[in-house]
Amino acid sequence: MASLLSLEAANAHPVAYEVLRRVKYFAYTVGLSMLTAISTLRCVSVVCPVWHRQHQSPRLSAWVCAALWTLSLVMNTLAAVFCSKYWRSDENQCFVVDAVLSVLILGIFTPVMTVSSATLFVQVVRLYSCLSRLSAAVSCGANPLIYFLVGSRHVGPREPLEAVLQRALQEAPELEGRETPSGYNNEEGV
């Protein structure tokens, strides 16, 4: 984009501007197709992990990347040939090439990426819900054990349970000597 803006500002040769514009569209198409492939692969690996491990070829990713780069190169080359002002192109051919590119981007790449990302999101949210419930259950089960272990290391004379419960269930809180029930501090003399 910076290169295009600088060429526009400098009133550069129109062919250079057209080449950079086509490179920009090529990079956009390749990036979008790669994002679609990555999101689809991640979705399949989360939704069907066993099938994915058994059927994932080590060369599949390389083949998919090569196919997507080739497809993007062919489509953008066709768009450059049929839609360039400098090739004396036909408007009907340009419309057909633009329609195919639009169907490819808006009709295939974007919906596949959206569906796979939404599916992955739903799977992760369900997983998160299960993990949060498991974590809460472990915490509730572990807290009494932790309190027991920490309490068993108490050094000094132990108070009977009845006295501790009676003190805890009293209606009025215990005062430590420096506070009064009205909330004033006795040490300040107020």
XYZ file of C-alpha atoms in Angstrom:
190
model
C 0.000 0.000 0.000
C 2.851 2.380 0.792
C 4.417 1.637 -2.585
C 1.127 2.283 -4.379
C 0.621 5.567 -2.558
C 4.146 6.716 -3.290
C 3.745 5.833 -6.992
C 0.461 7.715 -7.106
C 1.972 10.740 -5.408
C 5.020 10.747 -7.672
C 2.909 10.389 -10.823
C 4.923 7.305 -11.775
C 4.580 5.316 -14.961
C 1.101 3.713 -15.143
C 2.517 0.264 -15.920
C 4.481 0.264 -12.645
C 1.339 1.295 -10.821
C -0.637 -1.524 -12.490
C 2.044 -4.110 -11.644
C 2.073 -3.086 -7.978
C -1.713 -3.128 -7.883
C -1.744 -6.680 -9.238
C 0.910 -7.715 -6.702
C -1.298 -6.299 -3.950
C -4.325 -8.313 -5.153
C -2.167 -11.414 -5.522
C -0.905 -11.078 -1.946
C -4.457 -10.511 -0.704
C -5.788 -13.588 -2.511
C -2.898 -15.786 -1.327
C -3.257 -14.546 2.254
C -6.992 -15.131 2.326
C -6.663 -18.590 0.811
C -3.922 -19.528 3.295
C -6.050 -18.321 6.204
C -8.906 -20.435 4.879
C -6.675 -23.496 4.627
C -5.234 -22.977 8.114
C -8.626 -22.441 9.762
C -10.044 -25.496 7.991
C -7.093 -27.638 9.064
C -7.383 -26.463 12.669
C -11.124 -27.109 12.671
C -10.673 -30.644 11.327
C -7.891 -31.356 13.831
C -10.118 -30.283 16.749
C -13.435 -31.766 15.588
C -12.036 -35.100 14.286
C -8.620 -35.545 15.939
C -8.319 -39.301 15.390
C -9.314 -39.122 11.731
C -6.975 -36.158 11.251
C -3.977 -38.016 12.722
C -4.652 -41.104 10.636
C -5.310 -39.364 7.318
C -3.012 -36.332 7.505
C -0.271 -36.777 4.957
C 3.010 -34.998 5.705
C 3.014 -33.582 2.169
C -0.647 -32.508 2.152
C 0.121 -29.065 3.564
C 2.806 -28.469 0.944
C 0.466 -29.555 -1.858
C -2.373 -27.375 -0.585
C -0.062 -24.352 -0.283
C 1.317 -24.919 -3.779
C -2.205 -25.300 -5.191
C -3.406 -22.111 -3.482
C -0.385 -20.111 -4.686
C -0.903 -21.428 -8.211
C -4.629 -20.681 -8.163
C -3.995 -17.153 -6.911
C -1.271 -16.582 -9.508
C -3.467 -17.835 -12.358
C -6.497 -15.815 -11.255
C -4.521 -12.612 -10.775
C -2.662 -13.091 -14.054
C -5.990 -13.510 -15.841
C -7.287 -10.403 -14.113
C -4.163 -8.497 -15.163
C -4.497 -9.625 -18.770
C -8.238 -9.132 -19.161
C -8.745 -6.086 -16.960
C -5.649 -4.026 -17.665
C -6.059 -0.688 -19.400
C -2.844 -1.277 -21.294
C -3.789 -4.590 -22.958
C -6.856 -3.134 -24.669
C -9.040 -5.575 -22.810
C -12.696 -6.283 -23.371
C -15.077 -5.171 -20.618
C -17.125 -8.389 -20.832
C -14.033 -10.538 -20.309
C -12.963 -8.345 -17.436
C -16.412 -8.708 -15.868
C -16.218 -12.505 -16.140
C -12.754 -12.614 -14.546
C -13.840 -10.271 -11.757
C -16.975 -12.365 -11.180
C -14.905 -15.551 -10.903
C -12.523 -13.866 -8.451
C -15.462 -12.566 -6.423
C -17.093 -15.999 -6.317
C -13.775 -17.516 -5.287
C -13.220 -15.007 -2.500
C -16.774 -14.285 -1.309
C -18.372 -17.583 -2.261
C -15.726 -20.097 -1.247
C -12.867 -18.732 0.874
C -14.839 -16.462 3.198
C -17.713 -18.880 4.000
C -15.362 -21.844 4.532
C -13.170 -19.761 6.832
C -16.212 -18.416 8.698
C -17.814 -21.831 9.200
C -14.576 -23.500 10.300
C -13.733 -20.650 12.679
C -17.258 -20.682 14.151
C -17.101 -24.463 14.576
C -13.729 -24.184 16.262
C -15.078 -21.426 18.523
C -18.064 -23.569 19.558
C -15.777 -26.537 20.267
C -13.414 -24.428 22.362
C -16.279 -22.779 24.303
C -17.751 -26.208 25.094
C -14.298 -27.396 26.084
C -13.880 -24.282 28.235
C -17.195 -24.957 29.946
C -16.182 -28.545 30.718
C -12.764 -27.474 31.973
C -14.253 -24.775 34.192
C -16.677 -27.295 35.729
C -13.850 -29.780 36.258
C -11.711 -27.064 37.827
C -14.540 -26.037 40.177
C -15.121 -29.652 41.199
C -11.413 -30.209 41.883
C -11.252 -26.964 43.853
C -14.306 -27.860 45.959
C -12.923 -31.313 46.628
C -9.403 -30.107 47.377
C -10.290 -27.221 49.713
C -11.299 -29.400 52.711
C -8.150 -31.477 52.262
C -5.968 -28.348 52.103
C -7.669 -26.870 55.181
C -7.202 -30.149 57.060
C -3.511 -30.374 56.143
C -2.850 -26.731 57.015
C -4.815 -27.068 60.245
C -2.982 -30.233 61.283
C 0.338 -28.349 61.238
C -0.928 -25.883 63.847
C 1.669 -25.471 66.594
C 0.557 -24.833 70.169
C -2.423 -25.820 72.261
C -5.571 -26.560 70.323
C -8.914 -25.162 71.213
C -11.830 -27.585 71.439
C -14.127 -27.616 68.401
C -17.134 -26.712 70.543
C -15.473 -23.481 71.720
C -14.457 -22.498 68.201
C -17.982 -23.082 66.857
C -19.602 -21.264 69.768
C -17.345 -18.243 69.238
C -17.997 -18.280 65.470
C -21.770 -18.395 65.923
C -22.019 -15.555 68.445
C -24.136 -12.629 67.313
C -21.789 -9.841 68.465
C -18.280 -9.782 67.015
C -15.331 -10.095 69.369
C -13.541 -6.852 70.122
C -9.777 -6.814 70.345
C -9.568 -4.150 73.010
C -8.632 -1.181 70.886
C -12.026 -0.873 69.175
C -15.370 -0.045 70.741
C -18.818 -0.987 69.467
C -19.414 2.593 68.313
C -16.458 2.382 65.935
C -14.136 4.845 67.766
C -10.593 3.951 68.654
C -9.908 3.910 72.427
C -6.189 4.668 72.058
C -6.824 8.099 70.548
C -9.024 9.176 73.437
C -11.953 10.211 71.275
